[in-house]
Coordinates of C-alpha atoms in Angstrom, one line a residue:
Chain A
M1 CA 0.0 0.0 0.0
D2 CA 1.5 3.3 -1.0
R3 CA 1.0 5.8 1.7
Q4 CA 1.0 9.5 1.1
P5 CA 3.3 11.2 3.6
E6 CA 1.1 12.9 6.1
T7 CA 2.0 15.9 8.4
G8 CA 0.5 17.6 11.5
W9 CA -2.5 16.3 13.2
R10 CA -3.2 13.9 10.3
A11 CA 0.1 12.1 10.9
S12 CA -0.5 12.0 14.6
A13 CA -4.0 10.5 14.1
I14 CA -2.6 7.9 11.7
T15 CA 0.2 7.0 14.1
L16 CA -2.2 6.7 17.0
A17 CA -4.5 4.5 14.9
D18 CA -1.5 2.3 13.8
G19 CA -0.4 2.0 17.4
V20 CA -3.8 0.9 18.7
D21 CA -4.1 -1.5 15.8
R22 CA -0.7 -3.1 16.6
L23 CA -1.7 -3.5 20.2
A24 CA -5.0 -5.1 19.3
A25 CA -3.3 -7.4 16.8
R26 CA -0.6 -8.5 19.3
F27 CA -3.2 -9.3 21.9
C28 CA -5.5 -11.2 19.5
E29 CA -2.6 -13.2 18.0
L30 CA -1.4 -14.1 21.5
V31 CA -5.0 -15.3 22.3
V32 CA -5.3 -17.3 19.1
I33 CA -1.9 -19.0 19.6
A34 CA -2.5 -19.7 23.3
V35 CA -6.1 -20.9 23.1
G36 CA -5.5 -22.8 19.8
S37 CA -2.5 -24.7 21.4
A38 CA -4.6 -25.4 24.5
L39 CA -7.4 -26.8 22.4
L40 CA -5.0 -28.9 20.4
A41 CA -3.4 -30.3 23.5
M42 CA -6.8 -31.0 25.2
L43 CA -8.4 -32.7 22.3
T44 CA -5.3 -34.8 21.5
A45 CA -5.1 -35.9 25.1
N46 CA -8.7 -36.9 25.0
V47 CA -8.4 -39.1 21.9
G48 CA -5.6 -41.0 23.7
A49 CA -7.6 -41.1 26.9
R50 CA -10.6 -42.5 25.1
Y51 CA -8.7 -45.7 24.3
A52 CA -6.5 -45.8 27.4
L53 CA -9.0 -45.0 30.2
E54 CA -11.9 -47.1 31.1
S55 CA -14.0 -44.0 31.6
G56 CA -13.8 -43.4 27.8
G57 CA -12.0 -40.1 28.0
F58 CA -11.9 -37.0 30.2
R59 CA -15.2 -35.7 31.5
F60 CA -14.2 -32.1 30.6
A61 CA -13.0 -32.9 27.1
Q62 CA -16.1 -31.6 25.4
E63 CA -17.1 -28.8 27.8
L64 CA -13.8 -27.0 28.2
P65 CA -13.0 -26.8 24.4
E66 CA -16.6 -25.5 23.8
R67 CA -16.1 -22.8 26.5
L68 CA -12.7 -21.8 25.0
F69 CA -13.8 -21.8 21.4
P70 CA -15.6 -18.4 21.6
V71 CA -12.4 -16.8 22.8
F72 CA -10.5 -18.3 19.8
I73 CA -13.3 -17.2 17.4
M74 CA -13.6 -13.6 18.6
A75 CA -9.8 -13.1 18.5
G76 CA -10.0 -14.5 14.9
V77 CA -12.9 -12.1 14.0
V78 CA -10.9 -9.1 15.2
L79 CA -7.8 -10.2 13.3
G80 CA -10.0 -10.8 10.3
V81 CA -11.2 -7.2 10.4
Q82 CA -7.6 -6.0 10.6
K83 CA -6.4 -8.1 7.7
G84 CA -9.4 -7.5 5.5
G85 CA -10.3 -11.1 5.6
H86 CA -14.1 -10.7 6.1
M87 CA -15.9 -11.4 2.8
A88 CA -17.6 -8.4 1.1
V89 CA -19.3 -7.8 -2.2
E90 CA -17.3 -4.8 -3.6
T91 CA -19.0 -4.5 -7.0
V92 CA -20.5 -1.1 -6.3
L93 CA -17.4 0.1 -4.5
A94 CA -15.3 -0.7 -7.5
M95 CA -17.5 1.4 -9.7
L96 CA -17.1 4.5 -7.6
G97 CA -14.4 7.2 -7.8
R98 CA -11.9 7.7 -5.0
Q99 CA -14.1 10.2 -3.0
G100 CA -17.2 8.1 -3.5
A101 CA -15.5 5.0 -2.4
R102 CA -14.1 6.8 0.7
L103 CA -17.5 8.1 1.6
M104 CA -19.2 4.7 1.1
L105 CA -16.5 2.9 3.2
L106 CA -17.0 5.5 6.0
V107 CA -20.7 5.0 6.0
G108 CA -20.3 1.3 6.2
H109 CA -17.8 1.6 9.0
A110 CA -20.2 3.9 10.9
I111 CA -23.0 1.5 10.5
V112 CA -20.9 -1.4 11.9
I113 CA -19.6 0.6 14.8
G114 CA -23.1 2.0 15.8
S115 CA -24.8 -1.4 15.5
Y116 CA -22.1 -3.2 17.5
I117 CA -22.3 -0.6 20.3
L118 CA -26.0 -1.2 20.5
L119 CA -25.5 -5.0 20.4
S120 CA -22.7 -5.0 23.0
K121 CA -25.0 -3.3 25.4
D122 CA -27.6 -6.1 25.0
I123 CA -25.0 -8.8 25.3
L124 CA -23.7 -7.3 28.6
L125 CA -27.3 -7.2 29.8
L126 CA -27.7 -10.9 29.0
A127 CA -24.3 -11.8 30.5
D128 CA -25.2 -10.2 33.8
M129 CA -28.4 -12.3 34.0
L130 CA -26.7 -15.6 33.2
W131 CA -24.4 -16.1 36.2
I132 CA -26.8 -18.8 37.4
D133 CA -26.7 -20.8 34.1
R134 CA -23.7 -23.1 34.7
S135 CA -22.2 -25.9 32.6
P136 CA -23.0 -29.4 33.9
V137 CA -19.4 -30.8 34.5
M138 CA -17.2 -27.8 35.4
G139 CA -19.8 -25.4 36.6
I140 CA -18.6 -22.6 34.4
P141 CA -21.2 -19.7 34.2
A142 CA -22.6 -19.0 30.7
S143 CA -21.9 -15.3 31.4
Y144 CA -18.2 -15.8 30.5
G145 CA -19.1 -16.8 27.0
Y146 CA -21.3 -13.7 26.6
Y147 CA -18.6 -11.4 28.1
T148 CA -16.2 -12.9 25.5
L149 CA -18.6 -11.9 22.8
A150 CA -18.9 -8.4 24.2
I151 CA -15.1 -8.0 24.5
G152 CA -14.7 -9.3 21.0
L153 CA -17.2 -6.9 19.6
A154 CA -15.6 -4.0 21.6
L155 CA -12.3 -4.9 19.9
V156 CA -14.1 -5.0 16.5
I157 CA -15.4 -1.5 17.2
V158 CA -11.9 -0.3 18.1
V159 CA -10.2 -1.8 15.0
T160 CA -13.1 -0.7 12.7
T161 CA -12.6 2.9 14.1
T162 CA -8.9 2.9 13.5
Q163 CA -9.6 1.6 10.0
A164 CA -12.2 4.4 9.5
V165 CA -9.6 7.0 10.6
R166 CA -7.1 5.7 8.1
V167 CA -9.7 5.6 5.3
A168 CA -10.9 9.2 6.2
L169 CA -7.3 10.6 6.1
M170 CA -5.7 8.4 3.5
G171 CA -8.5 7.3 1.2
P172 CA -9.9 3.9 0.2
E173 CA -6.4 2.5 -0.5
A174 CA -5.9 2.3 3.3
M175 CA -8.3 -0.7 3.5
P176 CA -6.4 -3.9 4.2
V177 CA -6.1 -6.4 1.3
P178 CA -6.5 -10.0 2.5
G179 CA -3.9 -12.6 1.5
P180 CA -5.1 -15.9 0.0
E181 CA -4.4 -17.7 3.3
E182 CA -7.0 -15.4 5.0
Q183 CA -9.7 -16.4 2.5
V184 CA -11.8 -19.4 3.2
A185 CA -13.7 -20.4 0.1
Chain B
M1 CA -39.8 -9.1 9.3
S2 CA -38.2 -11.3 6.6
L3 CA -38.8 -8.6 4.0
T4 CA -37.1 -5.9 6.1
L5 CA -34.3 -8.3 6.7
I6 CA -33.8 -9.0 2.9
V7 CA -34.0 -5.3 2.0
A8 CA -31.6 -4.3 4.8
F9 CA -29.1 -7.1 3.9
T10 CA -29.1 -6.1 0.3
V11 CA -28.5 -2.4 1.1
L12 CA -25.7 -3.3 3.5
M13 CA -24.1 -5.7 0.9
L14 CA -24.2 -3.0 -1.7
L15 CA -22.4 -0.7 0.8
A16 CA -19.6 -3.3 0.7
I17 CA -20.1 -4.1 4.4
P18 CA -18.6 -7.6 5.0
V19 CA -21.2 -10.4 4.8
G20 CA -20.8 -11.4 8.5
H21 CA -21.4 -7.9 9.8
A22 CA -24.2 -7.3 7.2
L23 CA -26.1 -10.4 8.4
I24 CA -26.0 -9.3 12.0
V25 CA -26.9 -5.7 11.3
A26 CA -29.7 -6.6 8.9
A27 CA -31.1 -9.0 11.5
G28 CA -30.9 -6.3 14.2
T29 CA -32.7 -3.9 11.9
A30 CA -35.5 -6.4 11.2
L31 CA -35.9 -7.1 14.9
L32 CA -36.0 -3.3 15.7
V33 CA -38.6 -2.7 13.0
Q34 CA -40.7 -5.6 14.2
G35 CA -40.4 -4.2 17.7
Q36 CA -41.7 -7.2 19.7
I37 CA -38.7 -9.5 19.8
P38 CA -35.8 -8.3 22.0
L39 CA -32.3 -7.8 20.5
T40 CA -30.9 -10.3 23.1
I41 CA -32.0 -13.0 20.7
I42 CA -29.1 -12.0 18.5
A43 CA -26.7 -12.5 21.4
Q44 CA -28.2 -15.9 22.2
Q45 CA -28.0 -17.1 18.6
M46 CA -24.4 -15.8 18.1
Y47 CA -23.3 -17.5 21.3
Q48 CA -25.1 -20.7 20.5
Q49 CA -23.1 -21.1 17.3
T50 CA -19.8 -20.9 19.2
Q51 CA -20.9 -23.9 21.4
S52 CA -20.8 -26.4 18.5
F53 CA -18.2 -29.1 19.1
P54 CA -18.1 -30.3 15.5
M55 CA -17.2 -26.7 14.4
L56 CA -14.0 -27.1 16.3
A57 CA -12.9 -29.2 13.3
L58 CA -12.7 -26.1 11.1
P59 CA -9.6 -24.4 12.6
F60 CA -7.7 -27.7 12.9
F61 CA -8.3 -28.9 9.3
M62 CA -7.2 -25.4 8.2
L63 CA -4.1 -25.6 10.5
A64 CA -3.2 -29.1 9.2
G65 CA -3.4 -27.9 5.6
S66 CA -1.3 -24.9 6.3
L67 CA 1.3 -26.9 8.1
M68 CA 1.6 -29.5 5.4
L69 CA 1.6 -27.3 2.4
G70 CA 3.7 -24.5 3.8
G71 CA 6.8 -26.6 4.1
A72 CA 8.9 -29.2 2.3
L73 CA 6.0 -31.6 1.9
G74 CA 4.1 -29.1 -0.3
N75 CA 7.2 -28.9 -2.6
E76 CA 7.4 -32.7 -2.7
L77 CA 3.8 -33.0 -3.7
L78 CA 4.3 -30.4 -6.5
A79 CA 7.4 -32.1 -7.8
F80 CA 5.5 -35.4 -7.9
A81 CA 2.5 -34.0 -9.7
S82 CA 4.6 -32.1 -12.3
K83 CA 7.0 -35.0 -13.1
A84 CA 4.1 -37.5 -13.2
M85 CA 2.3 -35.5 -15.9
Q86 CA 5.3 -34.5 -17.9
R87 CA 5.2 -37.6 -20.1
W88 CA 1.8 -36.7 -21.6
R89 CA 1.0 -34.0 -24.1
G90 CA -0.3 -31.0 -22.2
G91 CA 1.3 -32.4 -19.1
P92 CA 2.4 -29.1 -17.7
L93 CA -1.2 -27.8 -17.8
S94 CA -2.5 -31.1 -16.4
T95 CA 0.0 -30.8 -13.5
T96 CA -2.3 -28.1 -12.1
V97 CA -5.2 -30.4 -12.2
V98 CA -3.4 -33.3 -10.6
A99 CA -1.8 -31.0 -8.0
S100 CA -5.3 -29.7 -7.1
V101 CA -6.4 -33.3 -6.4
V102 CA -3.4 -34.1 -4.2
F103 CA -3.4 -30.7 -2.5
G104 CA -7.2 -31.1 -2.0
G105 CA -6.4 -34.1 0.2
V106 CA -4.6 -31.9 2.5
S107 CA -6.1 -28.4 2.3
G108 CA -9.8 -27.5 2.2
S109 CA -9.8 -24.2 0.5
A110 CA -10.0 -23.5 -3.2
V111 CA -8.7 -19.9 -2.9
A112 CA -5.6 -21.0 -1.0
N113 CA -5.1 -23.7 -3.5
A114 CA -5.4 -21.3 -6.5
S115 CA -2.8 -19.0 -4.9
A116 CA -0.4 -21.7 -3.7
L117 CA -0.4 -23.7 -6.9
G118 CA -0.7 -20.7 -9.3
S119 CA 2.2 -18.9 -7.9
V120 CA 4.5 -21.9 -8.5
L121 CA 3.0 -23.5 -11.6
I122 CA 1.8 -20.6 -13.8
P123 CA 5.3 -19.1 -14.2
W124 CA 6.7 -22.6 -14.9
Q125 CA 3.9 -23.3 -17.5
K126 CA 4.6 -19.9 -19.2
R127 CA 8.3 -20.8 -19.5
Q128 CA 7.2 -24.1 -21.2
G129 CA 5.5 -22.0 -23.9
Y130 CA 1.9 -22.1 -22.6
P131 CA 0.0 -18.8 -23.0
A132 CA -0.6 -16.9 -19.8
P133 CA -4.4 -16.6 -20.2
L134 CA -4.7 -20.4 -20.7
C135 CA -2.6 -21.1 -17.6
A136 CA -4.7 -18.6 -15.6
A137 CA -8.0 -20.2 -16.7
N138 CA -6.7 -23.7 -16.0
N139 CA -5.5 -22.7 -12.5
A140 CA -8.8 -20.8 -11.6
T141 CA -11.0 -23.7 -12.6
S142 CA -8.9 -26.6 -11.2
A143 CA -8.8 -25.0 -7.8
I144 CA -12.4 -26.0 -7.0
I145 CA -11.5 -29.7 -7.2
D146 CA -9.9 -29.0 -3.8
I147 CA -13.2 -28.4 -2.1
L148 CA -14.7 -31.7 -3.3
I149 CA -11.8 -33.9 -2.1
P150 CA -11.8 -34.4 1.7
P151 CA -11.2 -32.6 3.9
S152 CA -13.4 -29.8 2.6
I153 CA -14.3 -26.7 4.6
P154 CA -17.5 -25.9 2.5
L155 CA -18.8 -29.5 3.1
I156 CA -18.2 -29.2 6.9
L157 CA -20.3 -26.0 6.7
Y158 CA -23.0 -27.7 4.8
S159 CA -23.1 -30.5 7.3
L160 CA -23.8 -27.8 10.0
V161 CA -26.9 -26.5 8.2
S162 CA -28.2 -29.9 7.0
N163 CA -27.3 -32.3 9.8
V164 CA -25.8 -34.7 7.3
S165 CA -22.8 -36.7 8.5
I166 CA -19.4 -35.2 7.6
A167 CA -18.1 -38.7 6.7
D168 CA -21.0 -39.2 4.2
L169 CA -20.3 -35.8 2.6
F170 CA -16.6 -36.3 2.4
T171 CA -17.1 -39.7 0.7
A172 CA -19.6 -38.3 -1.7
G173 CA -17.3 -35.6 -2.9
I174 CA -14.5 -37.9 -4.1
L175 CA -16.1 -39.2 -7.3
P176 CA -17.3 -35.8 -8.6
G177 CA -13.9 -34.4 -7.7
L178 CA -12.1 -37.1 -9.7
L179 CA -14.6 -36.8 -12.5
M180 CA -13.9 -33.1 -12.7
A181 CA -10.1 -33.8 -12.7
G182 CA -10.4 -36.4 -15.4
G183 CA -12.5 -34.0 -17.6
F184 CA -9.9 -31.2 -17.2
I185 CA -7.0 -33.5 -17.9
V186 CA -8.6 -34.7 -21.2
L187 CA -9.4 -31.0 -22.0
C188 CA -5.7 -29.9 -21.3
S189 CA -4.4 -32.7 -23.5
W190 CA -6.9 -31.9 -26.3
I191 CA -5.9 -28.2 -26.2
A192 CA -2.2 -29.0 -26.3
R193 CA -2.7 -31.4 -29.2
R194 CA -4.9 -29.0 -31.2
R195 CA -2.5 -26.1 -30.7
G196 CA 0.7 -28.1 -31.0
Y197 CA 2.2 -27.4 -27.6
V198 CA 5.2 -29.7 -26.9
S199 CA 7.0 -29.9 -23.5
P200 CA 10.7 -29.0 -23.9
E201 CA 11.6 -31.1 -20.8
A202 CA 12.3 -34.8 -21.1
P203 CA 10.1 -37.1 -19.0
V204 CA 11.7 -38.5 -15.9
S205 CA 12.4 -42.2 -15.5
K206 CA 10.0 -44.5 -13.8
A207 CA 12.4 -45.1 -11.0
E208 CA 12.6 -41.3 -10.3
L209 CA 8.8 -41.1 -10.5
A210 CA 8.5 -43.9 -7.9
R211 CA 11.0 -42.1 -5.6
L212 CA 8.9 -38.9 -5.8
A213 CA 5.7 -40.8 -5.2
W214 CA 7.3 -42.4 -2.1
R215 CA 8.4 -39.0 -0.8
S216 CA 4.9 -37.6 -1.3
M217 CA 3.2 -40.6 0.2
P218 CA 2.6 -39.2 3.7
A219 CA 0.5 -36.4 2.2
L220 CA -1.2 -38.6 -0.3
L221 CA -2.3 -40.8 2.5
M222 CA -3.9 -38.1 4.6
P223 CA -7.4 -38.1 2.9
V224 CA -7.4 -41.9 3.2
F225 CA -6.6 -41.6 7.0
I226 CA -9.4 -39.0 7.4
L227 CA -12.0 -41.1 5.6
L228 CA -11.0 -44.3 7.4
G229 CA -11.0 -42.6 10.8
L230 CA -14.5 -41.2 10.1
R231 CA -16.0 -44.2 8.5
F232 CA -14.9 -46.6 11.2
G233 CA -15.8 -44.3 14.0
I234 CA -12.2 -44.2 15.4
A235 CA -12.7 -40.5 16.3
T236 CA -15.2 -37.7 15.8
P237 CA -14.6 -35.2 12.9
T238 CA -13.1 -32.7 15.4
E239 CA -10.7 -35.3 16.8
I240 CA -9.8 -36.4 13.3
A241 CA -8.9 -32.8 12.5
V242 CA -6.8 -32.6 15.6
L243 CA -5.1 -35.8 14.7
A244 CA -4.4 -34.4 11.2
V245 CA -2.6 -31.5 12.8
L246 CA -0.5 -33.9 14.9
Y247 CA 0.2 -35.9 11.8
A248 CA 1.4 -32.8 10.0
L249 CA 3.5 -31.7 13.0
V250 CA 5.1 -35.2 13.3
L251 CA 5.9 -35.2 9.5
S252 CA 7.4 -31.7 9.6
V253 CA 9.4 -32.3 12.8
V254 CA 10.6 -35.9 12.3
L255 CA 10.6 -36.6 8.5
Y256 CA 11.1 -33.2 6.8
R257 CA 12.7 -31.3 9.7
D258 CA 11.4 -28.0 8.5
M259 CA 9.2 -27.0 11.4
S260 CA 9.9 -23.9 13.4
W261 CA 8.1 -22.1 16.1
R262 CA 7.6 -19.1 13.7
R263 CA 6.0 -21.4 11.1
F264 CA 3.6 -22.9 13.7
R265 CA 2.7 -19.5 15.0
V266 CA 2.0 -18.1 11.6
S267 CA -0.1 -21.2 10.6
M268 CA -2.1 -21.0 13.9
V269 CA -2.9 -17.3 13.4
E270 CA -3.9 -18.0 9.7
A271 CA -6.2 -20.7 11.0
G272 CA -7.6 -18.3 13.7
V273 CA -8.3 -15.6 11.2
A274 CA -10.0 -18.0 8.7
T275 CA -12.1 -19.5 11.6
G276 CA -13.1 -16.0 12.8
V277 CA -14.2 -15.1 9.3
V278 CA -16.3 -18.2 8.8
M279 CA -17.7 -18.2 12.3
L280 CA -18.9 -14.6 12.0
V281 CA -20.8 -15.6 9.0
I282 CA -22.2 -18.7 10.8
M283 CA -23.3 -16.5 13.7
G284 CA -24.9 -14.0 11.4
S285 CA -26.6 -16.7 9.3
A286 CA -28.0 -18.3 12.5
I287 CA -29.8 -15.1 13.4
V288 CA -31.1 -14.7 9.9
G289 CA -32.1 -18.4 9.9
W290 CA -34.0 -17.8 13.1
I291 CA -35.9 -14.9 11.7
L292 CA -36.7 -16.8 8.4
T293 CA -37.8 -19.8 10.4
F294 CA -39.9 -17.6 12.7
D295 CA -41.7 -16.3 9.5
Q296 CA -41.8 -19.9 8.1
V297 CA -40.0 -18.8 5.0
P298 CA -38.3 -22.2 4.2
Q299 CA -41.5 -24.2 4.4
R300 CA -43.5 -21.6 2.4
F301 CA -40.7 -21.5 -0.2
A302 CA -40.7 -25.3 -0.5
E303 CA -44.5 -25.4 -0.8
W304 CA -44.5 -22.6 -3.4
V305 CA -41.8 -24.3 -5.5
S306 CA -43.6 -27.7 -5.2
A307 CA -46.9 -26.1 -6.3
T308 CA -45.3 -24.1 -9.1
I309 CA -42.8 -26.6 -10.6
S310 CA -44.2 -30.1 -10.3
N311 CA -41.3 -31.9 -12.1
P312 CA -38.4 -32.7 -9.7
Y313 CA -35.9 -32.5 -12.6
F314 CA -36.9 -28.9 -13.2
V315 CA -36.7 -28.1 -9.5
I316 CA -33.1 -29.4 -9.5
L317 CA -32.4 -27.3 -12.6
A318 CA -33.9 -24.2 -11.0
M319 CA -31.8 -24.8 -7.9
N320 CA -28.7 -25.1 -10.0
I321 CA -29.4 -21.9 -11.9
L322 CA -30.1 -20.0 -8.7
L323 CA -26.9 -21.3 -7.0
L324 CA -24.8 -20.4 -10.1
L325 CA -26.2 -16.9 -10.0
V326 CA -25.8 -16.5 -6.2
G327 CA -22.3 -18.0 -6.4
M328 CA -21.0 -15.2 -8.6
P329 CA -21.2 -12.3 -6.2
I330 CA -21.4 -14.1 -2.9
D331 CA -18.6 -16.2 -1.4
L332 CA -19.1 -19.9 -0.8
P333 CA -19.5 -20.0 3.0
P334 CA -22.2 -17.4 3.4
A335 CA -24.0 -18.8 0.3
I336 CA -24.1 -22.3 1.8
L337 CA -25.1 -21.1 5.2
L338 CA -27.9 -18.9 3.8
L339 CA -29.3 -21.2 1.1
G340 CA -28.8 -24.5 2.9
P341 CA -31.7 -24.1 5.3
I342 CA -34.0 -23.2 2.4
F343 CA -32.8 -25.8 0.0
V344 CA -32.7 -28.8 2.4
P345 CA -36.5 -28.9 3.0
L346 CA -37.1 -28.2 -0.7
A347 CA -34.8 -31.2 -1.6
A348 CA -36.6 -33.4 0.9
S349 CA -40.0 -32.4 -0.7
I350 CA -38.8 -33.7 -4.2
G351 CA -36.9 -36.8 -2.8
L352 CA -33.4 -35.4 -3.4
D353 CA -30.9 -36.9 -1.0
P354 CA -29.3 -34.2 1.3
V355 CA -25.9 -35.6 0.6
Q356 CA -26.3 -35.2 -3.1
L357 CA -27.7 -31.7 -2.5
G358 CA -24.6 -30.9 -0.5
I359 CA -22.3 -31.8 -3.4
I360 CA -24.6 -30.0 -5.9
M361 CA -24.4 -26.8 -3.8
V362 CA -20.6 -26.9 -3.2
L363 CA -20.0 -27.6 -6.9
N364 CA -22.3 -24.8 -8.1
L365 CA -20.9 -22.3 -5.7
G366 CA -17.4 -23.5 -6.4
I367 CA -18.0 -22.7 -10.1
G368 CA -19.1 -19.3 -9.0
L369 CA -15.5 -18.7 -7.8
Y370 CA -14.4 -18.4 -11.4
T371 CA -17.5 -17.4 -13.2
P372 CA -16.9 -14.0 -14.9
P373 CA -17.1 -11.1 -14.2
I374 CA -16.7 -11.7 -10.5
G375 CA -14.7 -14.7 -9.1
T376 CA -12.0 -15.0 -6.5
T377 CA -9.9 -17.8 -8.1
L378 CA -10.4 -16.1 -11.5
F379 CA -8.9 -12.8 -10.1
I380 CA -6.1 -14.5 -8.3
S381 CA -5.1 -16.6 -11.2
T382 CA -5.3 -13.7 -13.7
S383 CA -3.2 -11.6 -11.5
I384 CA -0.5 -14.3 -11.0
A385 CA -0.4 -14.9 -14.7
R386 CA -0.1 -11.2 -15.4
T387 CA -2.8 -11.2 -18.1
S388 CA -6.1 -9.5 -18.5
L389 CA -9.5 -10.7 -17.2
G390 CA -10.9 -10.6 -20.7
E391 CA -8.2 -12.9 -22.2
T392 CA -8.5 -15.3 -19.2
T393 CA -12.3 -15.4 -19.7
R394 CA -11.9 -16.4 -23.4
E395 CA -9.7 -19.3 -22.4
L396 CA -12.0 -20.2 -19.6
W397 CA -15.1 -21.3 -21.5
P398 CA -14.0 -24.9 -22.4
F399 CA -13.2 -25.5 -18.7
F400 CA -16.5 -24.0 -17.8
G401 CA -18.2 -26.4 -20.2
V402 CA -16.5 -29.5 -18.6
A403 CA -17.5 -28.2 -15.1
M404 CA -21.1 -27.9 -16.4
I405 CA -21.2 -31.4 -17.7
V406 CA -19.9 -32.7 -14.3
L407 CA -22.5 -30.5 -12.5
L408 CA -25.3 -32.0 -14.6
L409 CA -24.1 -35.5 -14.0
V410 CA -23.9 -34.9 -10.3
S411 CA -27.3 -33.3 -10.3
Y412 CA -29.1 -36.1 -12.2
V413 CA -27.1 -39.2 -11.4
P414 CA -27.4 -40.0 -7.7
A415 CA -25.0 -43.0 -8.0
L416 CA -22.1 -40.5 -8.3
T417 CA -22.6 -39.2 -4.8
I418 CA -24.6 -41.8 -2.9
Y419 CA -22.8 -45.1 -2.7

């Protein structure tokens, strides 16, 4: 991506956005690697235990991975936003000029940010109510899962905002372009 | 409520908002307009999707593919495929097809396949005298073989919406995948013969070919292990995916000695991103599915189609046309997750097996990945070949024709998918 040299408050805003983005990326990458490795270890151990133990595997082997999976997913969702991995139909965007594309992207970013703020509030409301709903084996409250969703959406809001700042100041070229490994089809 | 949902979703898609976000926001808009159902239903539906144990297979199949293809094993596979095909006319072109089959047994993504194979094979094919647009067309179309050969990410997604066994779907994909590969190889050979392309490299000896096959054997066996593990109930799909990762790790560490902490970390993050991308769409589709079910849309649609088109053959044809059209602008995962719940009851009403429907859907939507003017593998291949979209499109039509023949066979000959 060719970046135009920016000066003054624009440069400061872009630097700030880049810094926040890096921080969010480091955190989410750490979460993905740690949780992914933990899931890998747990599920592998359980396959072995299934054949080695008379009980037919560990009792927590389904419950704990299920509780950890939302953490892995939400970290991946945030990284997906940062790397431009989320699939979009860009036919209309490609037809627009630079200013039009910038405006359209900003409208889209604003819609996502506004909607997720609204949704996060409802998720937190639900999370507060679900402390009594506990998992059968380990007794983990369902609230944790909903807090994970809320934190994930909060991070999506943050990285969408930093992206919007870059698009506003640098134009549509500031949007991240996904590598093939980030595409799923 | 469903009408508001469809209008909101269309507007958001036109605004280039990513599909996952668009689904969630459109569903929220529909609920707000309806005014009687609380928004907390969105949170509940989103969370429920993350509690699916079978879905844990997704990141681990992706991780296994990335670990295997990112290292020396990927190069061994490619060497085997290229040398094996060199002795036939059009061999360099057919190498892409054969490599798609063998890579398909390790990876589950057509886009990753198009990029990984294209970046190595297209420049090589060009050096052998094949025109860039032809190489691009061949690469773009062959990539979808990958998603028919197990493990296949789109088939895992279809199993989620249809409740069909992953093992049945994986088994059903093999024959159509091989049929497609066979059709493309014949086409490549025919094109080379007709245009007089001759490979400048001498074919390798049988002993050398056998050595290369032996070196690639660990990867070639992976789909066999996956199918045997699933078929004989040795482990669940999620556990098979985890075992595939272990298998890839052991091969990299012990046999090929090319594993590093950095490679593992990068592969895990790639798998995390891909999982996040797919799961956001799954979460969004679940809310949309809930609203559509609340309004009884799938049942009404099935009833309407049954009443309007009485002949099951025409219903299948209509499904194919709709899927091909949808597959052009919309990516495979959201299309499967959105249309699956509508098509499964429709298929049941005309006696179409859900396993066969799954392969029909994946094949149609896979063809959408290279149908002009919009197509991810088409764009990637054209860009790697450094040619124009128009020229690639001109070379694409014979491949498109072969894919259509396979699609029709899969649609109307159940024996190809149910055995």
